[in-house]
Amino acid sequence: MFKHILIPTDGSELSMAAVDKGIELAKEIGAKVTGLHVIPDYQAIGARMEMVEATREVYMAAAKQRAELAIDAVRQRAKSAGVDCNVKTLINDHPYRAIIDTAKDRQCDLIVMASHGRSGLSGILLGSETHKVVTHTNLPVLVYR
């Protein structure tokens, strides 16, 4: 069965629900987990409003603070469940690529992540990091909705 589960999180409520399920699965099968948060690099013109309104320094400080909260939550939830856990935060304009590369680098054999459930035109236009991971990795991906 699986021995090392990568659990990417953006810190959202749905993402943290996926973290809980991934940790629960890890506990049941005796696997360890790696929690991952990917910060998109600053862009003066971006899809995220906080990037447009902020300087690079302000954006990165806020992004790192959000990342630490998300990663600390993974760390604490794994500790409470008695699951071996390490965490990582990266800066990358392509979160799906950072997720896949981290899974490979850390020798993970399963990725557990949330899907925000966008469909139709919204899903096509906005894209989905989960969809990109599923279509670009050869590892099994458990998608939590």
Short mmCIF file of N, CA and C in Angstrom, two decimals:
data_model
loop_
_atom_site.label_atom_id
_atom_site.label_comp_id
_atom_site.label_asym_id
_atom_site.label_seq_id
_atom_site.Cartn_x
_atom_site.Cartn_y
_atom_site.Cartn_z
N MET A 1 0.85 -1.18 0.00
CA MET A 1 0.00 0.00 0.00
C MET A 1 0.89 1.23 0.00
N PHE A 2 0.31 2.37 0.22
CA PHE A 2 1.04 3.63 0.17
C PHE A 2 1.87 3.84 1.43
N LYS A 3 3.05 4.40 1.24
CA LYS A 3 3.96 4.61 2.37
C LYS A 3 4.25 6.08 2.65
N HIS A 4 4.09 6.94 1.62
CA HIS A 4 4.40 8.36 1.78
C HIS A 4 3.41 9.17 0.94
N ILE A 5 2.61 9.97 1.63
CA ILE A 5 1.54 10.72 0.99
C ILE A 5 1.90 12.21 0.96
N LEU A 6 1.83 12.81 -0.21
CA LEU A 6 1.99 14.25 -0.34
C LEU A 6 0.62 14.89 -0.23
N ILE A 7 0.51 15.90 0.63
CA ILE A 7 -0.76 16.59 0.82
C ILE A 7 -0.55 18.09 0.61
N PRO A 8 -0.78 18.56 -0.62
CA PRO A 8 -0.68 19.99 -0.88
C PRO A 8 -1.89 20.72 -0.29
N THR A 9 -1.67 21.94 0.17
CA THR A 9 -2.78 22.73 0.71
C THR A 9 -2.60 24.20 0.35
N ASP A 10 -3.72 24.85 0.09
CA ASP A 10 -3.68 26.30 -0.10
C ASP A 10 -4.21 27.02 1.14
N GLY A 11 -4.56 26.24 2.16
CA GLY A 11 -5.05 26.82 3.41
C GLY A 11 -6.55 27.06 3.44
N SER A 12 -7.24 26.83 2.32
CA SER A 12 -8.69 27.04 2.29
C SER A 12 -9.40 25.96 3.12
N GLU A 13 -10.65 26.22 3.40
CA GLU A 13 -11.44 25.27 4.20
C GLU A 13 -11.50 23.90 3.53
N LEU A 14 -11.79 23.86 2.23
CA LEU A 14 -11.87 22.59 1.52
C LEU A 14 -10.51 21.90 1.48
N SER A 15 -9.47 22.67 1.27
CA SER A 15 -8.12 22.11 1.25
C SER A 15 -7.76 21.50 2.60
N MET A 16 -8.14 22.16 3.67
CA MET A 16 -7.83 21.63 5.00
C MET A 16 -8.68 20.39 5.31
N ALA A 17 -9.86 20.29 4.73
CA ALA A 17 -10.65 19.06 4.87
C ALA A 17 -9.93 17.91 4.18
N ALA A 18 -9.31 18.20 3.02
CA ALA A 18 -8.52 17.18 2.32
C ALA A 18 -7.29 16.80 3.15
N VAL A 19 -6.68 17.78 3.82
CA VAL A 19 -5.55 17.49 4.71
C VAL A 19 -5.99 16.50 5.79
N ASP A 20 -7.13 16.77 6.40
CA ASP A 20 -7.64 15.88 7.46
C ASP A 20 -7.85 14.46 6.93
N LYS A 21 -8.44 14.35 5.75
CA LYS A 21 -8.68 13.02 5.17
C LYS A 21 -7.37 12.33 4.80
N GLY A 22 -6.43 13.09 4.28
CA GLY A 22 -5.13 12.51 3.93
C GLY A 22 -4.38 12.01 5.16
N ILE A 23 -4.45 12.78 6.24
CA ILE A 23 -3.80 12.37 7.48
C ILE A 23 -4.52 11.15 8.07
N GLU A 24 -5.83 11.15 8.00
CA GLU A 24 -6.61 10.01 8.48
C GLU A 24 -6.23 8.74 7.72
N LEU A 25 -6.12 8.86 6.40
CA LEU A 25 -5.71 7.73 5.57
C LEU A 25 -4.31 7.27 5.95
N ALA A 26 -3.39 8.22 6.10
CA ALA A 26 -2.01 7.89 6.47
C ALA A 26 -1.97 7.13 7.79
N LYS A 27 -2.74 7.57 8.75
CA LYS A 27 -2.78 6.90 10.06
C LYS A 27 -3.27 5.47 9.91
N GLU A 28 -4.32 5.28 9.14
CA GLU A 28 -4.90 3.94 8.97
C GLU A 28 -3.97 2.97 8.28
N ILE A 29 -3.15 3.46 7.36
CA ILE A 29 -2.28 2.55 6.61
C ILE A 29 -0.82 2.60 7.05
N GLY A 30 -0.53 3.44 8.05
CA GLY A 30 0.83 3.52 8.56
C GLY A 30 1.80 4.27 7.66
N ALA A 31 1.29 5.25 6.92
CA ALA A 31 2.13 6.03 6.01
C ALA A 31 2.58 7.32 6.68
N LYS A 32 3.62 7.92 6.15
CA LYS A 32 4.01 9.26 6.58
C LYS A 32 3.47 10.26 5.56
N VAL A 33 3.46 11.55 5.95
CA VAL A 33 2.95 12.58 5.05
C VAL A 33 3.95 13.72 4.91
N THR A 34 3.85 14.37 3.77
CA THR A 34 4.52 15.64 3.55
C THR A 34 3.45 16.66 3.21
N GLY A 35 3.39 17.72 3.98
CA GLY A 35 2.49 18.83 3.69
C GLY A 35 3.21 19.83 2.81
N LEU A 36 2.52 20.38 1.82
CA LEU A 36 3.14 21.31 0.88
C LEU A 36 2.23 22.51 0.65
N HIS A 37 2.83 23.68 0.68
CA HIS A 37 2.12 24.90 0.29
C HIS A 37 2.97 25.59 -0.77
N VAL A 38 2.34 25.93 -1.89
CA VAL A 38 3.06 26.60 -2.98
C VAL A 38 2.56 28.04 -3.08
N ILE A 39 3.49 28.97 -2.99
CA ILE A 39 3.17 30.40 -3.13
C ILE A 39 3.43 30.80 -4.58
N PRO A 40 2.39 31.28 -5.28
CA PRO A 40 2.65 31.81 -6.62
C PRO A 40 3.54 33.04 -6.51
N ASP A 41 4.53 33.16 -7.37
CA ASP A 41 5.42 34.32 -7.33
C ASP A 41 4.64 35.59 -7.66
N TYR A 42 5.13 36.69 -7.17
CA TYR A 42 4.51 38.00 -7.38
C TYR A 42 4.50 38.36 -8.86
N GLN A 43 3.38 38.91 -9.29
CA GLN A 43 3.26 39.44 -10.66
C GLN A 43 2.52 40.76 -10.58
N ALA A 44 3.07 41.78 -11.17
CA ALA A 44 2.43 43.10 -11.13
C ALA A 44 1.06 43.07 -11.77
N ILE A 45 0.93 42.27 -12.82
CA ILE A 45 -0.38 42.09 -13.45
C ILE A 45 -0.72 40.63 -13.28
N GLY A 46 -1.70 40.35 -12.42
CA GLY A 46 -2.02 38.96 -12.12
C GLY A 46 -3.50 38.76 -11.95
N ALA A 47 -3.84 37.50 -11.86
CA ALA A 47 -5.24 37.13 -11.70
C ALA A 47 -5.70 37.35 -10.27
N ARG A 48 -4.78 37.45 -9.34
CA ARG A 48 -5.15 37.63 -7.94
C ARG A 48 -5.10 39.11 -7.58
N MET A 49 -6.17 39.60 -7.01
CA MET A 49 -6.27 41.02 -6.71
C MET A 49 -5.16 41.48 -5.76
N GLU A 50 -4.78 40.64 -4.79
CA GLU A 50 -3.75 41.07 -3.85
C GLU A 50 -2.41 41.30 -4.54
N MET A 51 -2.17 40.64 -5.68
CA MET A 51 -0.94 40.87 -6.43
C MET A 51 -0.97 42.24 -7.11
N VAL A 52 -2.11 42.65 -7.60
CA VAL A 52 -2.24 43.91 -8.31
C VAL A 52 -2.09 45.08 -7.36
N GLU A 53 -2.65 44.94 -6.17
CA GLU A 53 -2.69 46.05 -5.22
C GLU A 53 -1.45 46.18 -4.36
N ALA A 54 -0.59 45.22 -4.36
CA ALA A 54 0.53 45.23 -3.42
C ALA A 54 1.87 45.31 -4.12
N THR A 55 2.82 45.78 -3.37
CA THR A 55 4.19 45.69 -3.86
C THR A 55 4.66 44.25 -3.67
N ARG A 56 5.75 43.92 -4.31
CA ARG A 56 6.29 42.56 -4.17
C ARG A 56 6.54 42.22 -2.70
N GLU A 57 7.13 43.13 -1.95
CA GLU A 57 7.46 42.86 -0.56
C GLU A 57 6.21 42.62 0.29
N VAL A 58 5.20 43.46 0.08
CA VAL A 58 3.96 43.31 0.84
C VAL A 58 3.27 42.00 0.47
N TYR A 59 3.20 41.72 -0.82
CA TYR A 59 2.57 40.47 -1.28
C TYR A 59 3.29 39.26 -0.70
N MET A 60 4.62 39.22 -0.81
CA MET A 60 5.37 38.06 -0.35
C MET A 60 5.26 37.89 1.17
N ALA A 61 5.27 38.99 1.91
CA ALA A 61 5.12 38.89 3.37
C ALA A 61 3.77 38.27 3.74
N ALA A 62 2.72 38.73 3.09
CA ALA A 62 1.38 38.19 3.36
C ALA A 62 1.28 36.74 2.91
N ALA A 63 1.84 36.44 1.74
CA ALA A 63 1.79 35.07 1.22
C ALA A 63 2.55 34.11 2.14
N LYS A 64 3.70 34.54 2.63
CA LYS A 64 4.48 33.68 3.53
C LYS A 64 3.77 33.47 4.86
N GLN A 65 3.07 34.51 5.32
CA GLN A 65 2.29 34.37 6.56
C GLN A 65 1.15 33.36 6.37
N ARG A 66 0.43 33.46 5.23
CA ARG A 66 -0.64 32.49 4.94
C ARG A 66 -0.07 31.08 4.81
N ALA A 67 1.09 30.98 4.16
CA ALA A 67 1.72 29.67 3.97
C ALA A 67 2.08 29.06 5.32
N GLU A 68 2.65 29.85 6.20
CA GLU A 68 3.04 29.32 7.52
C GLU A 68 1.82 28.85 8.31
N LEU A 69 0.72 29.59 8.22
CA LEU A 69 -0.51 29.16 8.91
C LEU A 69 -1.00 27.83 8.35
N ALA A 70 -1.00 27.70 7.03
CA ALA A 70 -1.47 26.46 6.39
C ALA A 70 -0.56 25.29 6.74
N ILE A 71 0.74 25.50 6.63
CA ILE A 71 1.69 24.42 6.89
C ILE A 71 1.70 24.04 8.37
N ASP A 72 1.59 25.04 9.24
CA ASP A 72 1.55 24.74 10.67
C ASP A 72 0.31 23.92 11.02
N ALA A 73 -0.81 24.21 10.35
CA ALA A 73 -2.03 23.43 10.58
C ALA A 73 -1.83 21.97 10.17
N VAL A 74 -1.15 21.74 9.05
CA VAL A 74 -0.85 20.37 8.62
C VAL A 74 0.02 19.69 9.67
N ARG A 75 1.07 20.38 10.08
CA ARG A 75 2.00 19.83 11.07
C ARG A 75 1.27 19.45 12.38
N GLN A 76 0.44 20.35 12.86
CA GLN A 76 -0.28 20.11 14.12
C GLN A 76 -1.31 18.99 13.99
N ARG A 77 -2.01 18.93 12.88
CA ARG A 77 -3.02 17.89 12.68
C ARG A 77 -2.36 16.51 12.57
N ALA A 78 -1.23 16.45 11.90
CA ALA A 78 -0.51 15.18 11.79
C ALA A 78 0.01 14.76 13.17
N LYS A 79 0.55 15.71 13.91
CA LYS A 79 1.07 15.41 15.25
C LYS A 79 -0.04 14.88 16.15
N SER A 80 -1.20 15.53 16.10
CA SER A 80 -2.34 15.09 16.91
C SER A 80 -2.79 13.67 16.55
N ALA A 81 -2.64 13.32 15.27
CA ALA A 81 -3.04 11.99 14.82
C ALA A 81 -1.93 10.96 15.00
N GLY A 82 -0.75 11.40 15.40
CA GLY A 82 0.37 10.48 15.57
C GLY A 82 0.97 10.04 14.25
N VAL A 83 0.90 10.90 13.24
CA VAL A 83 1.42 10.57 11.91
C VAL A 83 2.72 11.34 11.68
N ASP A 84 3.74 10.63 11.22
CA ASP A 84 5.02 11.25 10.88
C ASP A 84 4.81 12.24 9.75
N CYS A 85 5.29 13.47 9.93
CA CYS A 85 5.01 14.52 8.97
C CYS A 85 6.21 15.45 8.81
N ASN A 86 6.47 15.81 7.56
CA ASN A 86 7.38 16.93 7.30
C ASN A 86 6.64 17.87 6.37
N VAL A 87 7.10 19.09 6.31
CA VAL A 87 6.40 20.12 5.54
C VAL A 87 7.38 20.90 4.67
N LYS A 88 6.81 21.52 3.65
CA LYS A 88 7.63 22.30 2.74
C LYS A 88 6.79 23.43 2.16
N THR A 89 7.42 24.59 1.99
CA THR A 89 6.80 25.71 1.31
C THR A 89 7.69 26.11 0.15
N LEU A 90 7.10 26.31 -1.01
CA LEU A 90 7.85 26.69 -2.21
C LEU A 90 7.22 27.92 -2.85
N ILE A 91 8.02 28.63 -3.62
CA ILE A 91 7.52 29.72 -4.46
C ILE A 91 7.66 29.24 -5.90
N ASN A 92 6.52 29.23 -6.61
CA ASN A 92 6.53 28.73 -7.98
C ASN A 92 5.30 29.26 -8.71
N ASP A 93 5.50 29.76 -9.91
CA ASP A 93 4.37 30.26 -10.70
C ASP A 93 3.45 29.15 -11.18
N HIS A 94 3.90 27.92 -11.11
CA HIS A 94 3.11 26.78 -11.55
C HIS A 94 2.96 25.79 -10.40
N PRO A 95 1.98 26.03 -9.51
CA PRO A 95 1.84 25.16 -8.34
C PRO A 95 1.73 23.67 -8.69
N TYR A 96 1.03 23.34 -9.77
CA TYR A 96 0.90 21.92 -10.13
C TYR A 96 2.26 21.29 -10.39
N ARG A 97 3.16 22.03 -11.03
CA ARG A 97 4.49 21.52 -11.32
C ARG A 97 5.28 21.34 -10.02
N ALA A 98 5.15 22.30 -9.10
CA ALA A 98 5.83 22.18 -7.81
C ALA A 98 5.31 20.98 -7.02
N ILE A 99 4.03 20.72 -7.12
CA ILE A 99 3.43 19.57 -6.43
C ILE A 99 4.00 18.27 -7.00
N ILE A 100 4.00 18.15 -8.31
CA ILE A 100 4.51 16.94 -8.97
C ILE A 100 6.00 16.75 -8.67
N ASP A 101 6.77 17.83 -8.78
CA ASP A 101 8.21 17.73 -8.52
C ASP A 101 8.51 17.37 -7.07
N THR A 102 7.75 17.92 -6.14
CA THR A 102 7.94 17.60 -4.73
C THR A 102 7.60 16.14 -4.46
N ALA A 103 6.52 15.66 -5.06
CA ALA A 103 6.16 14.25 -4.89
C ALA A 103 7.29 13.35 -5.37
N LYS A 104 7.88 13.70 -6.49
CA LYS A 104 8.99 12.92 -7.03
C LYS A 104 10.23 13.03 -6.14
N ASP A 105 10.59 14.27 -5.77
CA ASP A 105 11.78 14.50 -4.94
C ASP A 105 11.69 13.82 -3.58
N ARG A 106 10.50 13.82 -3.01
CA ARG A 106 10.29 13.24 -1.67
C ARG A 106 9.90 11.76 -1.73
N GLN A 107 9.86 11.21 -2.94
CA GLN A 107 9.52 9.80 -3.17
C GLN A 107 8.15 9.44 -2.59
N CYS A 108 7.19 10.32 -2.83
CA CYS A 108 5.82 10.06 -2.41
C CYS A 108 5.18 9.08 -3.39
N ASP A 109 4.26 8.29 -2.91
CA ASP A 109 3.60 7.33 -3.79
C ASP A 109 2.10 7.59 -3.92
N LEU A 110 1.62 8.69 -3.32
CA LEU A 110 0.22 9.12 -3.45
C LEU A 110 0.16 10.61 -3.19
N ILE A 111 -0.69 11.29 -3.93
CA ILE A 111 -0.98 12.70 -3.69
C ILE A 111 -2.45 12.79 -3.30
N VAL A 112 -2.73 13.45 -2.18
CA VAL A 112 -4.10 13.68 -1.74
C VAL A 112 -4.33 15.17 -1.76
N MET A 113 -5.29 15.62 -2.56
CA MET A 113 -5.54 17.05 -2.64
C MET A 113 -7.01 17.34 -2.91
N ALA A 114 -7.39 18.57 -2.62
CA ALA A 114 -8.78 18.99 -2.80
C ALA A 114 -9.02 19.48 -4.22
N SER A 115 -10.27 19.40 -4.61
CA SER A 115 -10.72 20.03 -5.84
C SER A 115 -11.77 21.05 -5.42
N HIS A 116 -11.63 22.26 -5.91
CA HIS A 116 -12.59 23.29 -5.54
C HIS A 116 -13.89 23.18 -6.33
N GLY A 117 -13.95 22.21 -7.23
CA GLY A 117 -15.21 21.90 -7.89
C GLY A 117 -15.67 22.90 -8.93
N ARG A 118 -14.77 23.70 -9.45
CA ARG A 118 -15.19 24.61 -10.53
C ARG A 118 -15.51 23.78 -11.76
N SER A 119 -16.56 24.16 -12.43
CA SER A 119 -16.92 23.43 -13.64
C SER A 119 -17.31 24.41 -14.73
N GLY A 120 -17.56 23.88 -15.89
CA GLY A 120 -17.98 24.72 -17.01
C GLY A 120 -16.92 25.73 -17.39
N LEU A 121 -17.37 26.91 -17.82
CA LEU A 121 -16.48 27.96 -18.28
C LEU A 121 -15.52 28.42 -17.19
N SER A 122 -16.00 28.52 -15.97
CA SER A 122 -15.14 28.94 -14.87
C SER A 122 -13.97 27.99 -14.69
N GLY A 123 -14.23 26.69 -14.74
CA GLY A 123 -13.17 25.70 -14.62
C GLY A 123 -12.17 25.77 -15.76
N ILE A 124 -12.67 26.02 -16.96
CA ILE A 124 -11.80 26.10 -18.14
C ILE A 124 -10.94 27.36 -18.08
N LEU A 125 -11.55 28.49 -17.76
CA LEU A 125 -10.83 29.76 -17.75
C LEU A 125 -9.84 29.85 -16.59
N LEU A 126 -10.27 29.44 -15.41
CA LEU A 126 -9.42 29.56 -14.24
C LEU A 126 -8.41 28.42 -14.15
N GLY A 127 -8.75 27.31 -14.78
CA GLY A 127 -7.89 26.15 -14.66
C GLY A 127 -8.01 25.55 -13.28
N SER A 128 -7.41 24.45 -13.09
CA SER A 128 -7.46 23.79 -11.80
C SER A 128 -6.11 23.15 -11.55
N GLU A 129 -5.51 23.53 -10.45
CA GLU A 129 -4.21 22.91 -10.11
C GLU A 129 -4.40 21.40 -9.92
N THR A 130 -5.51 21.00 -9.33
CA THR A 130 -5.78 19.58 -9.14
C THR A 130 -5.87 18.88 -10.49
N HIS A 131 -6.61 19.45 -11.41
CA HIS A 131 -6.75 18.86 -12.74
C HIS A 131 -5.39 18.76 -13.42
N LYS A 132 -4.57 19.79 -13.29
CA LYS A 132 -3.25 19.77 -13.89
C LYS A 132 -2.36 18.68 -13.27
N VAL A 133 -2.46 18.52 -11.96
CA VAL A 133 -1.69 17.46 -11.30
C VAL A 133 -2.14 16.10 -11.83
N VAL A 134 -3.45 15.89 -11.84
CA VAL A 134 -3.98 14.60 -12.30
C VAL A 134 -3.54 14.27 -13.72
N THR A 135 -3.54 15.28 -14.58
CA THR A 135 -3.20 15.01 -15.99
C THR A 135 -1.71 14.99 -16.29
N HIS A 136 -0.88 15.49 -15.38
CA HIS A 136 0.56 15.55 -15.66
C HIS A 136 1.43 14.62 -14.81
N THR A 137 0.85 13.91 -13.87
CA THR A 137 1.66 13.00 -13.05
C THR A 137 1.32 11.56 -13.37
N ASN A 138 2.28 10.69 -13.07
CA ASN A 138 2.00 9.26 -13.22
C ASN A 138 1.70 8.63 -11.86
N LEU A 139 1.69 9.44 -10.81
CA LEU A 139 1.35 8.94 -9.48
C LEU A 139 -0.17 8.91 -9.28
N PRO A 140 -0.64 8.05 -8.41
CA PRO A 140 -2.05 8.07 -8.07
C PRO A 140 -2.38 9.39 -7.33
N VAL A 141 -3.55 9.93 -7.62
CA VAL A 141 -4.01 11.15 -6.97
C VAL A 141 -5.41 10.90 -6.43
N LEU A 142 -5.57 11.11 -5.13
CA LEU A 142 -6.87 11.00 -4.50
C LEU A 142 -7.41 12.43 -4.39
N VAL A 143 -8.54 12.69 -5.06
CA VAL A 143 -9.11 14.03 -5.09
C VAL A 143 -10.28 14.09 -4.11
N TYR A 144 -10.18 15.02 -3.18
CA TYR A 144 -11.22 15.19 -2.17
C TYR A 144 -12.11 16.36 -2.56
N ARG A 145 -13.44 16.12 -2.55
CA ARG A 145 -14.40 17.19 -2.88
C ARG A 145 -15.38 17.36 -1.78
#
